[in-house]
GROMACS .gro file of N, CA and C in nm:
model
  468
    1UNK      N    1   4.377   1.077  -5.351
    1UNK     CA    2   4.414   0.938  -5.373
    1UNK      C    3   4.302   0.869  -5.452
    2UNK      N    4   4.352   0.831  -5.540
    2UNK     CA    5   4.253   0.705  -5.593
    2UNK      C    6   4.216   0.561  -5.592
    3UNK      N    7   4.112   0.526  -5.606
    3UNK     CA    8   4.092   0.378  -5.554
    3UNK      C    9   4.093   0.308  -5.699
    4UNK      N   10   4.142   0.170  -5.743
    4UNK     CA   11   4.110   0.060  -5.816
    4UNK      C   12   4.074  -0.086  -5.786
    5UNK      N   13   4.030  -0.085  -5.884
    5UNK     CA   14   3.990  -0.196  -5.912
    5UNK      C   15   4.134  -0.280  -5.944
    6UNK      N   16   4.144  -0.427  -5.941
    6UNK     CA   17   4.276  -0.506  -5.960
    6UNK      C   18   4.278  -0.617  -5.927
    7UNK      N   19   4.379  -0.680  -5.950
    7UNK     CA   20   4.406  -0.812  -5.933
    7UNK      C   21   4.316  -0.906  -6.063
    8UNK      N   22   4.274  -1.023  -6.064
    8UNK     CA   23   4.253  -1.092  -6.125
    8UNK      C   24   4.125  -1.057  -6.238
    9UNK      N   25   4.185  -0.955  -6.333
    9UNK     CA   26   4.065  -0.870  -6.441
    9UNK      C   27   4.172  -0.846  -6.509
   10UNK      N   28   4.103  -0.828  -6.646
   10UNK     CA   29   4.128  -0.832  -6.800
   10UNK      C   30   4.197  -0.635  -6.782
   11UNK      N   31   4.116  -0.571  -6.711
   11UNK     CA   32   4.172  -0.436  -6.726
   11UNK      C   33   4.171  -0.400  -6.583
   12UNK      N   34   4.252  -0.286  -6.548
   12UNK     CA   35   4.278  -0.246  -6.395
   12UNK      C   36   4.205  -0.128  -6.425
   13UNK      N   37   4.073  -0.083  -6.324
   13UNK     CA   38   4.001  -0.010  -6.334
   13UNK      C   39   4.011   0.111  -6.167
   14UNK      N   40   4.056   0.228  -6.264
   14UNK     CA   41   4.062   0.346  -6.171
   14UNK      C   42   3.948   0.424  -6.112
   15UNK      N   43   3.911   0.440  -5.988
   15UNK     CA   44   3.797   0.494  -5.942
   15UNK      C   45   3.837   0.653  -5.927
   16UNK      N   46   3.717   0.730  -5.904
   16UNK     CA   47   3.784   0.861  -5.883
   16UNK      C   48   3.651   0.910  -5.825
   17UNK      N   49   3.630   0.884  -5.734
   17UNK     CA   50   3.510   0.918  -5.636
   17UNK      C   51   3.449   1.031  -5.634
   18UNK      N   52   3.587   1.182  -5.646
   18UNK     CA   53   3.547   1.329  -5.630
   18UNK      C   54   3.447   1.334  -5.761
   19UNK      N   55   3.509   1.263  -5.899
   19UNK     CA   56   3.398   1.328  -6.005
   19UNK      C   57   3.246   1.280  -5.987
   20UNK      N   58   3.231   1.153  -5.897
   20UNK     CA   59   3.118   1.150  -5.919
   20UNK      C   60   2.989   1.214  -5.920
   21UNK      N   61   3.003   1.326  -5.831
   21UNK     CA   62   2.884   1.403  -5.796
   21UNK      C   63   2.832   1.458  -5.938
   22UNK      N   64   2.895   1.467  -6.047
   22UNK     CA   65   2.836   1.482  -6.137
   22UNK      C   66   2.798   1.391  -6.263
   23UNK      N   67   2.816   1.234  -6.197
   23UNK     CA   68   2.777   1.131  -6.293
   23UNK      C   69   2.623   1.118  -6.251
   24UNK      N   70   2.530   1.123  -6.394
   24UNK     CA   71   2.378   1.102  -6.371
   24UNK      C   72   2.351   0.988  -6.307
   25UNK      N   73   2.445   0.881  -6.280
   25UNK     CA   74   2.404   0.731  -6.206
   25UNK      C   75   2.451   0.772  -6.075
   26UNK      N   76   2.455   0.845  -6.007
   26UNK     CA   77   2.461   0.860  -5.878
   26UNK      C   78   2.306   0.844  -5.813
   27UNK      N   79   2.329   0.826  -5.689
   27UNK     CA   80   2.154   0.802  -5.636
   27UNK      C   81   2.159   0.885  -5.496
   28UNK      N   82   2.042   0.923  -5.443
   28UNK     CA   83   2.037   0.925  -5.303
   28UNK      C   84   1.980   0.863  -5.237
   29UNK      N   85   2.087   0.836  -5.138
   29UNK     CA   86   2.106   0.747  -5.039
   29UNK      C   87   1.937   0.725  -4.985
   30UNK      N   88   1.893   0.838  -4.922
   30UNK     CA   89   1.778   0.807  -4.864
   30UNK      C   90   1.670   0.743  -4.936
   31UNK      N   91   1.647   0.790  -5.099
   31UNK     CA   92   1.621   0.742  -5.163
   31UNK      C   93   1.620   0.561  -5.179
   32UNK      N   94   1.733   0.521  -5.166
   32UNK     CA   95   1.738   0.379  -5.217
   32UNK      C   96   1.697   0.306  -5.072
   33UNK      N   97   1.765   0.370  -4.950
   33UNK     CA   98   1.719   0.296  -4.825
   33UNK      C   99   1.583   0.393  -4.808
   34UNK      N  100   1.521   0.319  -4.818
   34UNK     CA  101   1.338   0.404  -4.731
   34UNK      C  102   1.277   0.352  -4.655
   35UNK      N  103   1.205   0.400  -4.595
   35UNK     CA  104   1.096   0.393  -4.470
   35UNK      C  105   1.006   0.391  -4.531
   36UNK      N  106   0.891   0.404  -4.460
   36UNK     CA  107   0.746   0.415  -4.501
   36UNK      C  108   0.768   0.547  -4.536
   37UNK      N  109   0.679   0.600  -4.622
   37UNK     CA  110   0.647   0.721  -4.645
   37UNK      C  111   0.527   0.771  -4.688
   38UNK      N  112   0.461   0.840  -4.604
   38UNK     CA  113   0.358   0.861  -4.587
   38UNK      C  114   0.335   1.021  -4.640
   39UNK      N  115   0.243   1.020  -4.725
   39UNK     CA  116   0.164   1.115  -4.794
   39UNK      C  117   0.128   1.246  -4.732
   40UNK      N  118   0.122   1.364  -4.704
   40UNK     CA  119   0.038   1.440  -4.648
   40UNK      C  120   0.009   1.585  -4.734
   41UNK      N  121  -0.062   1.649  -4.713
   41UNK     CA  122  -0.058   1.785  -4.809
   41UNK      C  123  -0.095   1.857  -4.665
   42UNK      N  124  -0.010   1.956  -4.661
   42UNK     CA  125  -0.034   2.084  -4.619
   42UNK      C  126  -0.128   2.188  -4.618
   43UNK      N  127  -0.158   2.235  -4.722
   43UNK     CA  128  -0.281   2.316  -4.779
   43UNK      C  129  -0.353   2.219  -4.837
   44UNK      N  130  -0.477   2.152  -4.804
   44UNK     CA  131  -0.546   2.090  -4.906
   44UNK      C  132  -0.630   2.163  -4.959
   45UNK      N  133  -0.687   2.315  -4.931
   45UNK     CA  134  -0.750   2.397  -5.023
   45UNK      C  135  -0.665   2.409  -5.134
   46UNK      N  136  -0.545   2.414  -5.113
   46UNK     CA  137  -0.478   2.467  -5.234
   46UNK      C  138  -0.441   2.377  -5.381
   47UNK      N  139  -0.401   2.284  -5.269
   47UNK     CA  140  -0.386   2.141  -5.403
   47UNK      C  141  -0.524   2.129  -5.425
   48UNK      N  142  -0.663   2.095  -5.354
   48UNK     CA  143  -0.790   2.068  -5.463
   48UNK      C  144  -0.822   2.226  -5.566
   49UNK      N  145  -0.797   2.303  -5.530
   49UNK     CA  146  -0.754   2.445  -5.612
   49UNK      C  147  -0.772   2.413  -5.736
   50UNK      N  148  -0.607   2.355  -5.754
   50UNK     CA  149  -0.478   2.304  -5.846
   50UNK      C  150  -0.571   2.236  -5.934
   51UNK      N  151  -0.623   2.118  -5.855
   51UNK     CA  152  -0.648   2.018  -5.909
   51UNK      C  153  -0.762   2.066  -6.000
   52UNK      N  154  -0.862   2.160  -5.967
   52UNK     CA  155  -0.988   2.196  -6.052
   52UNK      C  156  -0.985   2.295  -6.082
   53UNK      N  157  -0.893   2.391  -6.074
   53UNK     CA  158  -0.879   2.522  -6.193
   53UNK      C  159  -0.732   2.470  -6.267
   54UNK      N  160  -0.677   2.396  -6.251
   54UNK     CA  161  -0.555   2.418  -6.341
   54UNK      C  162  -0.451   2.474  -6.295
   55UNK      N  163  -0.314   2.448  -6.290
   55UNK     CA  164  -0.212   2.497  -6.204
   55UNK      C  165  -0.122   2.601  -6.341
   56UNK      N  166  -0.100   2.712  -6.326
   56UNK     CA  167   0.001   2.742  -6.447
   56UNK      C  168   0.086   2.827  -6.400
   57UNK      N  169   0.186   2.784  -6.455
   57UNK     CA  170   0.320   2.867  -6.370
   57UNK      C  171   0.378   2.945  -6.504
   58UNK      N  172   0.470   3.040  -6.507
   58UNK     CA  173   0.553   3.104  -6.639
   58UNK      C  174   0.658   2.978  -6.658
   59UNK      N  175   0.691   2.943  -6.773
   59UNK     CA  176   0.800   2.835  -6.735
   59UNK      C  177   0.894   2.871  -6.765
   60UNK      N  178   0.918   2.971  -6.715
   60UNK     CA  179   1.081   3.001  -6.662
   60UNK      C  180   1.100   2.955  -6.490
   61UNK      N  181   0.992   2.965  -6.443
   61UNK     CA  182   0.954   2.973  -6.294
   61UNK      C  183   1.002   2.839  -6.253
   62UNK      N  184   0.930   2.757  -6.360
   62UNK     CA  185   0.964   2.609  -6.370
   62UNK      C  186   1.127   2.567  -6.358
   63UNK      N  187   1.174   2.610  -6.466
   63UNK     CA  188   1.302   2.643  -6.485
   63UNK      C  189   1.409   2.630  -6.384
   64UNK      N  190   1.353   2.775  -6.320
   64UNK     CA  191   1.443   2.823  -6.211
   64UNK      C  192   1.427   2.739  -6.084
   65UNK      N  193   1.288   2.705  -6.050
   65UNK     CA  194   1.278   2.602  -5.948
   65UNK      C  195   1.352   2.492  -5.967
   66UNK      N  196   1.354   2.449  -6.066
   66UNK     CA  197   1.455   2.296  -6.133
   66UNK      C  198   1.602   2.266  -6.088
   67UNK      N  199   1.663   2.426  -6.188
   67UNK     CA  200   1.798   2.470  -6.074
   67UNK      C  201   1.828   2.445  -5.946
   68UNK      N  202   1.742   2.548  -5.923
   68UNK     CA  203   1.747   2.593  -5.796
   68UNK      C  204   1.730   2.474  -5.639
   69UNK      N  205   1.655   2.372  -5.685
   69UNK     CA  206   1.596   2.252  -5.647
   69UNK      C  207   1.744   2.169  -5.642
   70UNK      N  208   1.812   2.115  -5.804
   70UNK     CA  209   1.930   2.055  -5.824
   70UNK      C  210   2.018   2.097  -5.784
   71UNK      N  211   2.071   2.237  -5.731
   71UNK     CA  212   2.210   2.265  -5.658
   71UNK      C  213   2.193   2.255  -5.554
   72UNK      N  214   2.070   2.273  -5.483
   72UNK     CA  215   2.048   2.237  -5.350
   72UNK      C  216   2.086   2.149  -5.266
   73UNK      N  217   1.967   2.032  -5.373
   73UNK     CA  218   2.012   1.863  -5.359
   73UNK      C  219   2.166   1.836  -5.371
   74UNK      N  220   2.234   1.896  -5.476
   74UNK     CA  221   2.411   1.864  -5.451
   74UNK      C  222   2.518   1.911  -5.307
   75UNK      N  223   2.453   2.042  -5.296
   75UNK     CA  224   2.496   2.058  -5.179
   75UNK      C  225   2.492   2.036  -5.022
   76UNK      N  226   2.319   1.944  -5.054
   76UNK     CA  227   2.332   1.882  -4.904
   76UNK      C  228   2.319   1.736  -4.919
   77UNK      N  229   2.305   1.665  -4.998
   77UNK     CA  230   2.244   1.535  -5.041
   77UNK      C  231   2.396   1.443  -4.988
   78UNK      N  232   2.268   1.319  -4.934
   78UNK     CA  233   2.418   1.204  -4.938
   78UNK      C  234   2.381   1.117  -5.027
   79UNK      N  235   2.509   1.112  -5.162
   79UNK     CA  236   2.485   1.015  -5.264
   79UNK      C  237   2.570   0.913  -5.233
   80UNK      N  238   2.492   0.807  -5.302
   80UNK     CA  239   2.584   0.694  -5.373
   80UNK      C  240   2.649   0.642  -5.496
   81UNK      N  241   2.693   0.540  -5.533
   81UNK     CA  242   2.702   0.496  -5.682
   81UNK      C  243   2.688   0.333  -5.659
   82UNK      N  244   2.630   0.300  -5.766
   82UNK     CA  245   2.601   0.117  -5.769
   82UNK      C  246   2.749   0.066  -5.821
   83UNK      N  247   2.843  -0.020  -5.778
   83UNK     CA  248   2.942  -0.038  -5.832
   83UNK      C  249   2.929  -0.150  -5.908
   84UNK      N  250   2.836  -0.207  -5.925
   84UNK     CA  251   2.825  -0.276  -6.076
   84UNK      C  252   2.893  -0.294  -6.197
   85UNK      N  253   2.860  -0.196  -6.257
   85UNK     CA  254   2.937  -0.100  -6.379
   85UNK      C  255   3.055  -0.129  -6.353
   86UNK      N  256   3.120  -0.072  -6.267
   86UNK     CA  257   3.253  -0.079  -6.262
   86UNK      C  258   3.336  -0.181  -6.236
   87UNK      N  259   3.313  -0.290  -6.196
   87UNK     CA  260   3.335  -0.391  -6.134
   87UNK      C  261   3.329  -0.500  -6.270
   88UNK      N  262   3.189  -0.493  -6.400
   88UNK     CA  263   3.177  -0.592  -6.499
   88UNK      C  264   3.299  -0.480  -6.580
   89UNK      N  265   3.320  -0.342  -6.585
   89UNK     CA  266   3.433  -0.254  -6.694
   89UNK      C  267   3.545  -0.340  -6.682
   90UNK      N  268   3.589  -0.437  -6.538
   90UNK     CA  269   3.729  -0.483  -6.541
   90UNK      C  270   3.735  -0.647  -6.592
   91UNK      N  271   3.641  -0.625  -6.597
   91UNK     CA  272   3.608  -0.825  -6.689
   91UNK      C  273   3.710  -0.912  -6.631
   92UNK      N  274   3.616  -0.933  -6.446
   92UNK     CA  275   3.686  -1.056  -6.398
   92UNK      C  276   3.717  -1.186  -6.439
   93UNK      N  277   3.837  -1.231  -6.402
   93UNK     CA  278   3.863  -1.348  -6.420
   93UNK      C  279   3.791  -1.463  -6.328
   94UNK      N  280   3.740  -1.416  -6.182
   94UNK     CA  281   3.715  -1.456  -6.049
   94UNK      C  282   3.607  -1.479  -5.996
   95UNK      N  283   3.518  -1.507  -5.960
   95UNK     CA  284   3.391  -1.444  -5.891
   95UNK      C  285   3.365  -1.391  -5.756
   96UNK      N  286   3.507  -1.391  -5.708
   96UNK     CA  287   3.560  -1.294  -5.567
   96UNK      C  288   3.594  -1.187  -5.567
   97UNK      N  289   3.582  -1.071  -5.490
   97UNK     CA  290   3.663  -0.956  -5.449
   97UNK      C  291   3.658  -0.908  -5.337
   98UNK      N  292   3.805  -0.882  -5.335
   98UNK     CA  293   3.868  -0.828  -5.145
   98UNK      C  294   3.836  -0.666  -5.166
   99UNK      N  295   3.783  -0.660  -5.048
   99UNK     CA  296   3.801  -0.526  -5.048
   99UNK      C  297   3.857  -0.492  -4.897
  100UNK      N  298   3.915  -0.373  -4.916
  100UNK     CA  299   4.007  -0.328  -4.785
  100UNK      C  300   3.960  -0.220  -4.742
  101UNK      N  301   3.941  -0.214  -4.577
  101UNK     CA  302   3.878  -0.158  -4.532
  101UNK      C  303   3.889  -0.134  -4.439
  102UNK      N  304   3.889  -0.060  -4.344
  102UNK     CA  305   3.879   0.073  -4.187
  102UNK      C  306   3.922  -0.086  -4.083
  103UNK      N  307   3.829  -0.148  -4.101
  103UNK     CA  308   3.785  -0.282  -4.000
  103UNK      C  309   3.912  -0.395  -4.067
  104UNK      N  310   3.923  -0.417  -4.149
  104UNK     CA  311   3.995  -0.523  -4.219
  104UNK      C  312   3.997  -0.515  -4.335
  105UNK      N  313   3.997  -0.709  -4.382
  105UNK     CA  314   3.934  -0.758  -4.521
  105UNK      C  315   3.827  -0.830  -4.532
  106UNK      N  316   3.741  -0.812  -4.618
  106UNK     CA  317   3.596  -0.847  -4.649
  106UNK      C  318   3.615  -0.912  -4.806
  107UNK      N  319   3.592  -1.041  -4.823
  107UNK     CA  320   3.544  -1.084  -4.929
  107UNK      C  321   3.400  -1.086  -4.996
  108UNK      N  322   3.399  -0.988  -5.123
  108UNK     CA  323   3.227  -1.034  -5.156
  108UNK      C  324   3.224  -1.125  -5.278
  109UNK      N  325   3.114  -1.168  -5.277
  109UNK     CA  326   3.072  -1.245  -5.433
  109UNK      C  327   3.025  -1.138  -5.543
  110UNK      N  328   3.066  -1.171  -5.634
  110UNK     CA  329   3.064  -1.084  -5.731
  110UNK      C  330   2.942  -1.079  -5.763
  111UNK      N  331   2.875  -1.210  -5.800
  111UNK     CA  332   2.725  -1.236  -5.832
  111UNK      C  333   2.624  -1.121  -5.752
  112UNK      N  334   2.696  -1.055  -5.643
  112UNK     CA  335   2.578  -0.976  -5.569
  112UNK      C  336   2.627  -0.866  -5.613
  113UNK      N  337   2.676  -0.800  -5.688
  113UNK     CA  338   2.736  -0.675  -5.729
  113UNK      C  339   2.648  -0.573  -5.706
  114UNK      N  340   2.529  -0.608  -5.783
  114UNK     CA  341   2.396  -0.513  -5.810
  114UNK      C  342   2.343  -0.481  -5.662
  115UNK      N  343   2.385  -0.515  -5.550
  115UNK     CA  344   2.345  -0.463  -5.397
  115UNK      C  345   2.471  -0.418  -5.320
  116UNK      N  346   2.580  -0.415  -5.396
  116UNK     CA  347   2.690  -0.327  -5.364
  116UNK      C  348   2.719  -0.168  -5.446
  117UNK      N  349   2.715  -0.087  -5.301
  117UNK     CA  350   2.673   0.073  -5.329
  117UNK      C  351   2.834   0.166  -5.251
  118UNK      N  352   2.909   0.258  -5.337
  118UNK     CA  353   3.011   0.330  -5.286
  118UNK      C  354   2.919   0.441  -5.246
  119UNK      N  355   2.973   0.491  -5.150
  119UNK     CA  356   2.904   0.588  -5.089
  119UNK      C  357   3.022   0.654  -5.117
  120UNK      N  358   3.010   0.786  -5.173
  120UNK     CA  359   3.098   0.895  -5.154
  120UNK      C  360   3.080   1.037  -5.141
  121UNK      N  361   2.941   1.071  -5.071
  121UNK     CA  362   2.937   1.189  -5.023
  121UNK      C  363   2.832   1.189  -4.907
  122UNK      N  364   2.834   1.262  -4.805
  122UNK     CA  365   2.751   1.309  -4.688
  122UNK      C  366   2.663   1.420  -4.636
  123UNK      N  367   2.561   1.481  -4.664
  123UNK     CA  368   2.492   1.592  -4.647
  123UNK      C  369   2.611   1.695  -4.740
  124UNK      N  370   2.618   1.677  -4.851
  124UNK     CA  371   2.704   1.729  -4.952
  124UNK      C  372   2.849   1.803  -4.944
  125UNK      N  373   2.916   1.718  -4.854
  125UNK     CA  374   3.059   1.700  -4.837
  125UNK      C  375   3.101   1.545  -4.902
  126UNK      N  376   3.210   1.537  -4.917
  126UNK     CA  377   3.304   1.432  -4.935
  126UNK      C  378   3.318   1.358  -4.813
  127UNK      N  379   3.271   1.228  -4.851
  127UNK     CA  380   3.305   1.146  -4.701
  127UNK      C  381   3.430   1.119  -4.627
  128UNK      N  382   3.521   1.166  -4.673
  128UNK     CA  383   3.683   1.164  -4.691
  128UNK      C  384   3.774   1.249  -4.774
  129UNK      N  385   3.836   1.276  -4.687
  129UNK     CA  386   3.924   1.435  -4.781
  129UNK      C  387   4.012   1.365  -4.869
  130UNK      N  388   4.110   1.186  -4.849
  130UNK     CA  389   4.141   1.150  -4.990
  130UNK      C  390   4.060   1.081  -5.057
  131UNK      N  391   3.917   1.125  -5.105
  131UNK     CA  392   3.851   1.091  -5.123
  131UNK      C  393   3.807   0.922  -5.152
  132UNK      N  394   3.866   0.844  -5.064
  132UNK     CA  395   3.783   0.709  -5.033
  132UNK      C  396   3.622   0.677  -5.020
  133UNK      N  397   3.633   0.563  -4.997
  133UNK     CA  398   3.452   0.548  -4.978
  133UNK      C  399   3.427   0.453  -4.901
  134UNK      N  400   3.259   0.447  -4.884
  134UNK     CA  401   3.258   0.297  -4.786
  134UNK      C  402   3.146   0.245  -4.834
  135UNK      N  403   3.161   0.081  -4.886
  135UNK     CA  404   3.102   0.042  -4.965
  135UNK      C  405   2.971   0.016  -4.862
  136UNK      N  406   2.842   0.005  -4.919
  136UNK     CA  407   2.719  -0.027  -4.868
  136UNK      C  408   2.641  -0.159  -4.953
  137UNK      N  409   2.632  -0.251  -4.812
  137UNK     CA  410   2.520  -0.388  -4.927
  137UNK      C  411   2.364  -0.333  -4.886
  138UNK      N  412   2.337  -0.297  -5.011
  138UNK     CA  413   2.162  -0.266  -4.945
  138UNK      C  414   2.091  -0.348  -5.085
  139UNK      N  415   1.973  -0.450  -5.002
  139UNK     CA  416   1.902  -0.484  -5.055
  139UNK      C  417   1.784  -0.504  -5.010
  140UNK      N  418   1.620  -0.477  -5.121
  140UNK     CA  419   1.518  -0.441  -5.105
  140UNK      C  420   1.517  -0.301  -4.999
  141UNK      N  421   1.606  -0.248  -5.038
  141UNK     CA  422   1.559  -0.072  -4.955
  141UNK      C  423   1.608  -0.108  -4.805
  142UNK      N  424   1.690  -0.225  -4.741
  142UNK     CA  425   1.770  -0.203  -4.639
  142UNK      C  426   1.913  -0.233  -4.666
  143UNK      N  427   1.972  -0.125  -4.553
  143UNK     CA  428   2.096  -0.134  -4.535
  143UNK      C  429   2.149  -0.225  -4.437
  144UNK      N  430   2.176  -0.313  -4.552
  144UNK     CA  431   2.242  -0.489  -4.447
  144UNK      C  432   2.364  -0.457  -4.377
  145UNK      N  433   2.484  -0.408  -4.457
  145UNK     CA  434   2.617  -0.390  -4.407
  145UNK      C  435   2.690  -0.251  -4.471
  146UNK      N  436   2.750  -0.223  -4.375
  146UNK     CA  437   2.842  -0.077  -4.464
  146UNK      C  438   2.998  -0.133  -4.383
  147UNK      N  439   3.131  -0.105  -4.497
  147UNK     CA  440   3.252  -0.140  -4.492
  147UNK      C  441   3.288   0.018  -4.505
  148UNK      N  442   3.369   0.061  -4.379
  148UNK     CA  443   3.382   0.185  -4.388
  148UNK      C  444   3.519   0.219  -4.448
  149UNK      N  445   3.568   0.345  -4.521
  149UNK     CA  446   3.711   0.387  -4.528
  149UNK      C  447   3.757   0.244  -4.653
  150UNK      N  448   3.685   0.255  -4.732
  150UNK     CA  449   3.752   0.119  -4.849
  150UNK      C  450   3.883   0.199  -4.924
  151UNK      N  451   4.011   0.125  -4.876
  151UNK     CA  452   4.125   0.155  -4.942
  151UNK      C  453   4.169   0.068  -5.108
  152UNK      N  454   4.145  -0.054  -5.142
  152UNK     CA  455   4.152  -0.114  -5.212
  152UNK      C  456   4.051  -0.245  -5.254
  153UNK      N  457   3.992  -0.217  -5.378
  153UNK     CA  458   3.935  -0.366  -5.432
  153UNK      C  459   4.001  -0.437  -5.545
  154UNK      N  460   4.014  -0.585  -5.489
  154UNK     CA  461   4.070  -0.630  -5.537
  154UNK      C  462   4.005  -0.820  -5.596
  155UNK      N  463   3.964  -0.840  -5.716
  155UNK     CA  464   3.975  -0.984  -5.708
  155UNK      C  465   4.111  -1.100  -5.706
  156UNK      N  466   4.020  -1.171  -5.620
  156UNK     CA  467   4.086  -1.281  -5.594
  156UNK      C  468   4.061  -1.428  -5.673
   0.00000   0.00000   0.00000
């Protein structure tokens, strides 16, 4: 199933949640919400090593770690997407939108777009087998509110 965008916009804008995992504007989640994070090294012989002989790897090694690193992250990672973008693609008429959801209806202001986040994947599953989503307001690195199971957005 797919989600749109609708009601009071210049164009009706189709979401399609499954492709996202491979749009470069996806984020992770943990990423955008953070904690403190605190520094530590494990081996510190090894990193001051590094640091004063020079670290050199074959760079294929590089390479393959890169891969190997990025399918990882896809397969367990929980991403998001900023719905921004998508939201100015339908060139409201409004500065409202309904969105429908698990709980009800939720009106947001459009003006806050840039702290409205679709979540559509979970330790690298689909958060929903018809692939729906649940929108997240996070701002300055907390998660204020999450609207779970969003069936339709719509301005008003």
């Amino acid at each position: 199933m797919l989600l749109t965008i609708s009601g009071k916009v210049e164009f009706t804008i189709t979401l399609d949640s499954s492709a996202w995992i491979f749009d470069d504007r996806k984020l992770h989640l943990d990423t955008l919400v953070s904690s403190e994070d605190e520094i530590s090294f494990e081996d510190n012989k090894e990193w001051n090593r590094q640091i004063i002989e020079g670290d050199t790897l074959p760079p294929t090694l590089k390479t393959e770690k890169q891969f190997k690193s990025t399918k990882q992250e896809l397969l367990e990672g929980t991403f998001v997407m900023n719905l921004s973008p998508f939201l100015e693609y339908a060139e409201p008429e409004t500065f409202t939108y309904r969105i429908t959801h698990k709980d009800g209806v939720t009106e947001l202001p459009y003006k806050d777009r840039y702290s409205h986040y679709a979540q559509f994947s979970k330790e690298g599953k689909r958060l929903y087998d018809d692939s729906m989503i649940d929108i997240l307001i996070i701002e300055n690195n907390l998660l204020l509110e999450r609207y779970e199971y969003v069936t339709k957005i719509e301005f008003i």
